[in-house]
Amino acid sequence: MKVLNIGSMNLDYVYQVDHIVQPGETISSGGMNIFLGGKGMNQSIALAKAGVEVYHGGMIGEDGQPFLDACKEYGVKGEYIRKVPGKTGHTIIQIDKDAQNCILLFGGANQMLTEDYIDEVLAGFEKGDILLLQNEVNNVAYMVDKAYEKGMQIALNPSPFDSKLDAVDMSKISIFLLNEIEGGQITGLSAPDEILADMCKRFPNAKIVLTLGSDGAVYAEAGKTYHQPIFKVQAVDTTAAGDTFTGYFLAGLVEGMPIEDILKMSAKASSIAVTRQGAVPSIPYRKEVEEALQTM
Ligand code: RIB
């Protein structure tokens, strides 16, 4: 079983601020760093650091070489990544003194995926392989349809949630990884237990992971639910916490681990990521996650 992730690559311009800037306000930042990120690349790196062989697909611009270098460094298979004229996607991220963030996204090359390119990438995969998707690239609905036709298992992190997802046939999704807000947008509900129950009713054959911020995460499959609390830590930057959880969760599924262990490993990996700055550099290796689990 191979894992393919077709997803975004963003240069994250991260600014430390006292508070998130308000409309009409000008504030000074306390510092700025550029990190590699993008939900897609973060999740591929999390999968690779967890020990899974993962192929990454997507587009970078002329300034995107650092992503190819990162794939080499962390063991992500980057041969499907294409360089196109123009700019790589980027973000402006503000991190406040309580480690909360807000993110402004510029799609750039992430929005240039053509149907021909998608067909070319999917040709390397077959029935039973996993396709992981988020919503920071274009043509998500097309990828879902084509991968489903091939019999691939599709894991969707519908983030950021927007109207482009209306075109996606969600009944073709095997694994949902979403937070309360995204769950609310799909179901129209707000209480987490109602969201989960409604998702299970709508997608009875899917595995569903609903992350609940400081209340941890819940998982449901075939009428059974499991709850995983968070591991409390002093957070400095929550960027990529969800991506780390997603990558580790899929890694556990690929390995056939018991669900309770998958959830615990994913929560621990995510709790380590938030103690570090940046997206890609904050994601821990499997060895570190396992050592931390043993010392509990
Ligand atoms: O999920 C975190 C990611 O969201 C950041 O790395 C940023 O690039 C945005 O895509």
Short mmCIF file of N, CA and C in Angstrom, two decimals, residues 12-143:
data_model
loop_
_atom_site.label_atom_id
_atom_site.label_comp_id
_atom_site.label_asym_id
_atom_site.label_seq_id
_atom_site.Cartn_x
_atom_site.Cartn_y
_atom_site.Cartn_z
N ASP A 12 6.10 30.05 5.01
CA ASP A 12 5.39 30.71 6.10
C ASP A 12 6.21 31.88 6.63
N TYR A 13 5.70 33.09 6.47
CA TYR A 13 6.33 34.29 7.06
C TYR A 13 5.68 34.50 8.42
N VAL A 14 6.43 34.19 9.46
CA VAL A 14 5.85 34.12 10.80
C VAL A 14 6.31 35.30 11.65
N TYR A 15 5.35 36.06 12.15
CA TYR A 15 5.63 37.27 12.94
C TYR A 15 5.18 37.06 14.38
N GLN A 16 6.07 37.37 15.34
CA GLN A 16 5.70 37.32 16.77
C GLN A 16 5.04 38.65 17.11
N VAL A 17 3.84 38.59 17.68
CA VAL A 17 3.14 39.83 18.03
C VAL A 17 2.57 39.73 19.44
N ASP A 18 2.30 40.88 20.03
CA ASP A 18 1.67 40.89 21.35
C ASP A 18 0.24 40.36 21.23
N HIS A 19 -0.47 40.89 20.24
CA HIS A 19 -1.83 40.43 19.98
C HIS A 19 -2.05 40.47 18.47
N ILE A 20 -3.02 39.71 18.00
CA ILE A 20 -3.33 39.67 16.57
C ILE A 20 -3.83 41.06 16.16
N VAL A 21 -3.24 41.60 15.08
CA VAL A 21 -3.57 42.98 14.68
C VAL A 21 -5.07 43.13 14.37
N GLN A 22 -5.62 44.24 14.83
CA GLN A 22 -7.06 44.51 14.68
C GLN A 22 -7.31 45.35 13.43
N PRO A 23 -8.55 45.38 12.90
CA PRO A 23 -8.82 46.23 11.74
C PRO A 23 -8.46 47.69 12.03
N GLY A 24 -7.72 48.33 11.13
CA GLY A 24 -7.36 49.73 11.27
C GLY A 24 -6.15 49.96 12.16
N GLU A 25 -5.63 48.91 12.79
CA GLU A 25 -4.52 49.07 13.74
C GLU A 25 -3.19 48.76 13.05
N THR A 26 -2.12 49.46 13.48
CA THR A 26 -0.77 49.11 13.04
C THR A 26 0.03 48.75 14.27
N ILE A 27 0.68 47.59 14.26
CA ILE A 27 1.50 47.22 15.41
C ILE A 27 2.87 46.75 14.92
N SER A 28 3.85 46.79 15.81
CA SER A 28 5.17 46.28 15.46
C SER A 28 5.26 44.82 15.87
N SER A 29 6.03 44.05 15.10
CA SER A 29 6.23 42.66 15.50
C SER A 29 7.52 42.56 16.30
N GLY A 30 7.57 41.53 17.15
CA GLY A 30 8.75 41.33 17.98
C GLY A 30 9.81 40.49 17.29
N GLY A 31 9.51 39.97 16.11
CA GLY A 31 10.49 39.13 15.40
C GLY A 31 9.83 38.47 14.22
N MET A 32 10.64 38.02 13.27
CA MET A 32 10.08 37.38 12.08
C MET A 32 10.99 36.24 11.65
N ASN A 33 10.37 35.12 11.26
CA ASN A 33 11.12 33.98 10.71
C ASN A 33 10.40 33.47 9.48
N ILE A 34 11.15 32.86 8.57
CA ILE A 34 10.52 32.18 7.43
C ILE A 34 10.72 30.68 7.63
N PHE A 35 9.60 29.96 7.68
CA PHE A 35 9.65 28.51 7.86
C PHE A 35 8.99 27.84 6.65
N LEU A 36 9.37 26.59 6.40
CA LEU A 36 8.65 25.81 5.39
C LEU A 36 7.35 25.31 6.01
N GLY A 37 6.27 25.37 5.24
CA GLY A 37 4.99 24.91 5.75
C GLY A 37 4.04 24.59 4.62
N GLY A 38 2.77 24.81 4.87
CA GLY A 38 1.72 24.37 3.95
C GLY A 38 1.15 23.08 4.53
N LYS A 39 -0.18 23.02 4.62
CA LYS A 39 -0.78 21.84 5.24
C LYS A 39 -0.32 20.56 4.56
N GLY A 40 -0.24 20.61 3.22
CA GLY A 40 0.17 19.41 2.49
C GLY A 40 1.56 18.96 2.89
N MET A 41 2.53 19.84 2.75
CA MET A 41 3.91 19.46 3.05
C MET A 41 4.07 19.09 4.51
N ASN A 42 3.43 19.82 5.42
CA ASN A 42 3.53 19.48 6.85
C ASN A 42 3.08 18.03 7.08
N GLN A 43 1.97 17.66 6.45
CA GLN A 43 1.43 16.31 6.68
C GLN A 43 2.33 15.24 6.06
N SER A 44 2.94 15.56 4.90
CA SER A 44 3.89 14.59 4.31
C SER A 44 5.11 14.42 5.21
N ILE A 45 5.59 15.52 5.74
CA ILE A 45 6.79 15.43 6.61
C ILE A 45 6.43 14.66 7.88
N ALA A 46 5.23 14.88 8.43
CA ALA A 46 4.82 14.13 9.62
C ALA A 46 4.75 12.64 9.32
N LEU A 47 4.20 12.29 8.16
CA LEU A 47 4.14 10.87 7.76
C LEU A 47 5.55 10.29 7.65
N ALA A 48 6.44 11.05 6.99
CA ALA A 48 7.81 10.55 6.80
C ALA A 48 8.53 10.44 8.13
N LYS A 49 8.38 11.43 9.01
CA LYS A 49 9.07 11.38 10.30
C LYS A 49 8.50 10.26 11.17
N ALA A 50 7.23 9.90 10.90
CA ALA A 50 6.62 8.78 11.62
C ALA A 50 7.08 7.44 11.06
N GLY A 51 7.76 7.47 9.91
CA GLY A 51 8.33 6.24 9.36
C GLY A 51 7.62 5.68 8.15
N VAL A 52 6.69 6.43 7.56
CA VAL A 52 5.93 5.94 6.40
C VAL A 52 6.58 6.43 5.10
N GLU A 53 6.58 5.55 4.09
CA GLU A 53 7.05 5.99 2.77
C GLU A 53 5.93 6.80 2.14
N VAL A 54 6.17 8.09 1.90
CA VAL A 54 5.11 8.95 1.38
C VAL A 54 5.60 9.70 0.14
N TYR A 55 4.73 9.75 -0.87
CA TYR A 55 4.99 10.52 -2.09
C TYR A 55 4.23 11.83 -1.97
N HIS A 56 4.91 12.94 -2.28
CA HIS A 56 4.22 14.23 -2.25
C HIS A 56 4.03 14.76 -3.66
N GLY A 57 2.82 15.22 -3.96
CA GLY A 57 2.55 15.87 -5.24
C GLY A 57 2.10 17.30 -5.01
N GLY A 58 2.36 18.16 -5.99
CA GLY A 58 1.94 19.55 -5.87
C GLY A 58 2.89 20.43 -6.66
N MET A 59 2.62 21.73 -6.62
CA MET A 59 3.38 22.68 -7.44
C MET A 59 4.12 23.68 -6.58
N ILE A 60 5.34 23.99 -7.00
CA ILE A 60 6.08 25.10 -6.39
C ILE A 60 6.42 26.10 -7.49
N GLY A 61 6.72 27.34 -7.09
CA GLY A 61 7.15 28.33 -8.06
C GLY A 61 8.66 28.36 -8.16
N GLU A 62 9.16 29.42 -8.79
CA GLU A 62 10.61 29.50 -9.03
C GLU A 62 11.40 29.60 -7.73
N ASP A 63 10.73 30.04 -6.64
CA ASP A 63 11.40 30.17 -5.35
C ASP A 63 11.18 28.95 -4.45
N GLY A 64 10.76 27.83 -5.04
CA GLY A 64 10.33 26.69 -4.21
C GLY A 64 11.36 25.60 -3.96
N GLN A 65 12.61 25.82 -4.40
CA GLN A 65 13.63 24.79 -4.24
C GLN A 65 13.75 24.26 -2.79
N PRO A 66 13.60 25.12 -1.76
CA PRO A 66 13.73 24.60 -0.39
C PRO A 66 12.80 23.42 -0.08
N PHE A 67 11.66 23.34 -0.78
CA PHE A 67 10.75 22.22 -0.54
C PHE A 67 11.33 20.91 -1.09
N LEU A 68 12.01 21.00 -2.24
CA LEU A 68 12.63 19.79 -2.79
C LEU A 68 13.77 19.35 -1.88
N ASP A 69 14.50 20.34 -1.35
CA ASP A 69 15.59 20.02 -0.43
C ASP A 69 15.04 19.37 0.85
N ALA A 70 13.91 19.90 1.34
CA ALA A 70 13.32 19.34 2.57
C ALA A 70 12.85 17.91 2.33
N CYS A 71 12.29 17.64 1.15
CA CYS A 71 11.86 16.27 0.85
C CYS A 71 13.05 15.33 0.96
N LYS A 72 14.19 15.75 0.41
CA LYS A 72 15.40 14.91 0.49
C LYS A 72 15.82 14.74 1.94
N GLU A 73 15.84 15.85 2.67
CA GLU A 73 16.31 15.82 4.06
C GLU A 73 15.46 14.90 4.93
N TYR A 74 14.14 14.95 4.74
CA TYR A 74 13.26 14.21 5.66
C TYR A 74 12.76 12.89 5.08
N GLY A 75 13.13 12.57 3.85
CA GLY A 75 12.75 11.27 3.30
C GLY A 75 11.38 11.23 2.66
N VAL A 76 10.86 12.39 2.24
CA VAL A 76 9.60 12.41 1.47
C VAL A 76 9.95 12.22 0.00
N LYS A 77 9.21 11.37 -0.72
CA LYS A 77 9.50 11.16 -2.14
C LYS A 77 8.92 12.34 -2.93
N GLY A 78 9.81 13.15 -3.52
CA GLY A 78 9.39 14.42 -4.11
C GLY A 78 9.37 14.43 -5.62
N GLU A 79 9.45 13.24 -6.25
CA GLU A 79 9.59 13.25 -7.72
C GLU A 79 8.35 13.73 -8.47
N TYR A 80 7.20 13.77 -7.80
CA TYR A 80 5.99 14.27 -8.48
C TYR A 80 5.81 15.78 -8.35
N ILE A 81 6.65 16.43 -7.55
CA ILE A 81 6.51 17.89 -7.37
C ILE A 81 7.02 18.58 -8.64
N ARG A 82 6.24 19.55 -9.12
CA ARG A 82 6.62 20.27 -10.34
C ARG A 82 6.87 21.74 -10.02
N LYS A 83 7.90 22.29 -10.71
CA LYS A 83 8.19 23.72 -10.58
C LYS A 83 7.49 24.44 -11.74
N VAL A 84 6.73 25.50 -11.45
CA VAL A 84 6.03 26.26 -12.49
C VAL A 84 6.47 27.72 -12.41
N PRO A 85 6.27 28.49 -13.51
CA PRO A 85 6.62 29.91 -13.45
C PRO A 85 5.78 30.62 -12.39
N GLY A 86 6.37 31.60 -11.74
CA GLY A 86 5.63 32.36 -10.73
C GLY A 86 6.05 32.00 -9.32
N LYS A 87 5.22 32.36 -8.37
CA LYS A 87 5.60 32.25 -6.95
C LYS A 87 5.03 31.00 -6.29
N THR A 88 5.81 30.44 -5.40
CA THR A 88 5.33 29.39 -4.50
C THR A 88 4.27 30.01 -3.59
N GLY A 89 3.36 29.19 -3.09
CA GLY A 89 2.39 29.69 -2.11
C GLY A 89 3.10 30.24 -0.89
N HIS A 90 2.48 31.22 -0.25
CA HIS A 90 3.06 31.69 1.02
C HIS A 90 1.96 32.11 1.99
N THR A 91 2.36 32.27 3.22
CA THR A 91 1.41 32.73 4.24
C THR A 91 2.04 33.85 5.05
N ILE A 92 1.18 34.67 5.63
CA ILE A 92 1.59 35.63 6.66
C ILE A 92 0.94 35.11 7.94
N ILE A 93 1.77 34.74 8.90
CA ILE A 93 1.24 34.17 10.15
C ILE A 93 1.61 35.07 11.32
N GLN A 94 0.62 35.45 12.10
CA GLN A 94 0.89 36.18 13.35
C GLN A 94 0.74 35.20 14.51
N ILE A 95 1.73 35.21 15.41
CA ILE A 95 1.65 34.37 16.61
C ILE A 95 1.61 35.31 17.81
N ASP A 96 0.56 35.23 18.61
CA ASP A 96 0.49 36.17 19.75
C ASP A 96 1.16 35.59 20.99
N LYS A 97 1.13 36.35 22.08
CA LYS A 97 1.90 35.94 23.27
C LYS A 97 1.32 34.70 23.94
N ASP A 98 0.08 34.33 23.59
CA ASP A 98 -0.50 33.09 24.12
C ASP A 98 -0.36 31.92 23.13
N ALA A 99 0.48 32.11 22.11
CA ALA A 99 0.75 31.08 21.10
C ALA A 99 -0.42 30.84 20.14
N GLN A 100 -1.41 31.73 20.18
CA GLN A 100 -2.50 31.61 19.19
C GLN A 100 -2.03 32.20 17.87
N ASN A 101 -2.56 31.71 16.77
CA ASN A 101 -2.12 32.26 15.49
C ASN A 101 -3.29 32.67 14.61
N CYS A 102 -2.97 33.46 13.60
CA CYS A 102 -3.93 33.66 12.51
C CYS A 102 -3.11 33.61 11.22
N ILE A 103 -3.72 33.11 10.16
CA ILE A 103 -2.98 32.82 8.94
C ILE A 103 -3.66 33.44 7.73
N LEU A 104 -2.87 34.20 6.96
CA LEU A 104 -3.34 34.74 5.69
C LEU A 104 -2.62 33.98 4.58
N LEU A 105 -3.41 33.41 3.68
CA LEU A 105 -2.88 32.49 2.69
C LEU A 105 -2.80 33.13 1.30
N PHE A 106 -1.65 32.95 0.63
CA PHE A 106 -1.55 33.30 -0.80
C PHE A 106 -1.30 31.99 -1.55
N GLY A 107 -2.23 31.61 -2.43
CA GLY A 107 -2.17 30.28 -3.05
C GLY A 107 -0.97 30.06 -3.96
N GLY A 108 -0.65 31.06 -4.81
CA GLY A 108 0.47 30.92 -5.74
C GLY A 108 0.41 29.61 -6.52
N ALA A 109 1.55 28.93 -6.60
CA ALA A 109 1.64 27.70 -7.41
C ALA A 109 0.70 26.60 -6.92
N ASN A 110 0.27 26.66 -5.66
CA ASN A 110 -0.65 25.64 -5.14
C ASN A 110 -1.98 25.61 -5.91
N GLN A 111 -2.27 26.71 -6.61
CA GLN A 111 -3.56 26.80 -7.32
C GLN A 111 -3.40 26.47 -8.80
N MET A 112 -2.28 25.87 -9.17
CA MET A 112 -2.02 25.64 -10.60
C MET A 112 -2.05 24.17 -11.00
N LEU A 113 -2.67 23.33 -10.19
CA LEU A 113 -2.72 21.91 -10.52
C LEU A 113 -3.70 21.68 -11.68
N THR A 114 -3.20 21.09 -12.76
CA THR A 114 -4.08 20.84 -13.91
C THR A 114 -4.60 19.40 -13.86
N GLU A 115 -5.66 19.14 -14.60
CA GLU A 115 -6.20 17.77 -14.64
C GLU A 115 -5.17 16.82 -15.25
N ASP A 116 -4.43 17.30 -16.28
CA ASP A 116 -3.40 16.44 -16.89
C ASP A 116 -2.33 16.06 -15.86
N TYR A 117 -1.91 17.05 -15.07
CA TYR A 117 -0.90 16.77 -14.05
C TYR A 117 -1.41 15.74 -13.03
N ILE A 118 -2.66 15.94 -12.61
CA ILE A 118 -3.24 15.02 -11.61
C ILE A 118 -3.32 13.60 -12.18
N ASP A 119 -3.75 13.48 -13.44
CA ASP A 119 -3.83 12.16 -14.08
C ASP A 119 -2.45 11.50 -14.12
N GLU A 120 -1.45 12.32 -14.44
CA GLU A 120 -0.08 11.81 -14.55
C GLU A 120 0.40 11.27 -13.19
N VAL A 121 0.11 12.00 -12.13
CA VAL A 121 0.55 11.55 -10.80
C VAL A 121 -0.22 10.30 -10.38
N LEU A 122 -1.55 10.33 -10.54
CA LEU A 122 -2.36 9.19 -10.08
C LEU A 122 -2.04 7.90 -10.84
N ALA A 123 -1.49 8.06 -12.06
CA ALA A 123 -1.14 6.87 -12.86
C ALA A 123 -0.12 5.99 -12.12
N GLY A 124 0.61 6.57 -11.21
CA GLY A 124 1.62 5.78 -10.46
C GLY A 124 1.05 5.04 -9.26
N PHE A 125 -0.28 5.10 -9.08
CA PHE A 125 -0.89 4.51 -7.87
C PHE A 125 -2.05 3.62 -8.26
N GLU A 126 -2.44 2.75 -7.34
CA GLU A 126 -3.46 1.76 -7.70
C GLU A 126 -4.43 1.52 -6.56
N LYS A 127 -5.38 0.63 -6.84
CA LYS A 127 -6.42 0.24 -5.86
C LYS A 127 -5.79 -0.07 -4.51
N GLY A 128 -6.38 0.48 -3.47
CA GLY A 128 -5.88 0.19 -2.12
C GLY A 128 -4.88 1.21 -1.61
N ASP A 129 -4.19 1.91 -2.52
CA ASP A 129 -3.26 2.96 -2.08
C ASP A 129 -4.06 4.11 -1.46
N ILE A 130 -3.37 4.90 -0.64
CA ILE A 130 -4.05 6.01 0.04
C ILE A 130 -3.72 7.33 -0.63
N LEU A 131 -4.74 8.15 -0.88
CA LEU A 131 -4.53 9.53 -1.33
C LEU A 131 -4.96 10.46 -0.21
N LEU A 132 -4.03 11.29 0.26
CA LEU A 132 -4.34 12.27 1.31
C LEU A 132 -4.49 13.64 0.66
N LEU A 133 -5.55 14.36 1.03
CA LEU A 133 -5.82 15.68 0.46
C LEU A 133 -6.20 16.68 1.54
N GLN A 134 -5.87 17.94 1.30
CA GLN A 134 -6.37 19.07 2.10
C GLN A 134 -6.99 20.04 1.10
N ASN A 135 -7.42 21.20 1.57
CA ASN A 135 -8.09 22.14 0.65
C ASN A 135 -7.27 23.41 0.40
N GLU A 136 -5.94 23.27 0.30
CA GLU A 136 -5.12 24.45 -0.03
C GLU A 136 -4.61 24.38 -1.46
N VAL A 137 -5.07 23.37 -2.22
CA VAL A 137 -4.73 23.29 -3.65
C VAL A 137 -6.04 23.30 -4.44
N ASN A 138 -5.94 23.56 -5.74
CA ASN A 138 -7.14 23.55 -6.58
C ASN A 138 -7.42 22.13 -7.07
N ASN A 139 -8.60 21.95 -7.64
CA ASN A 139 -8.99 20.68 -8.27
C ASN A 139 -9.14 19.50 -7.30
N VAL A 140 -9.51 19.79 -6.07
CA VAL A 140 -9.68 18.71 -5.08
C VAL A 140 -10.80 17.76 -5.52
N ALA A 141 -11.91 18.33 -6.03
CA ALA A 141 -13.03 17.47 -6.43
C ALA A 141 -12.61 16.51 -7.53
N TYR A 142 -11.81 16.99 -8.48
CA TYR A 142 -11.34 16.14 -9.57
C TYR A 142 -10.46 15.01 -9.03
N MET A 143 -9.58 15.37 -8.09
CA MET A 143 -8.69 14.34 -7.52
C MET A 143 -9.48 13.27 -6.80
#
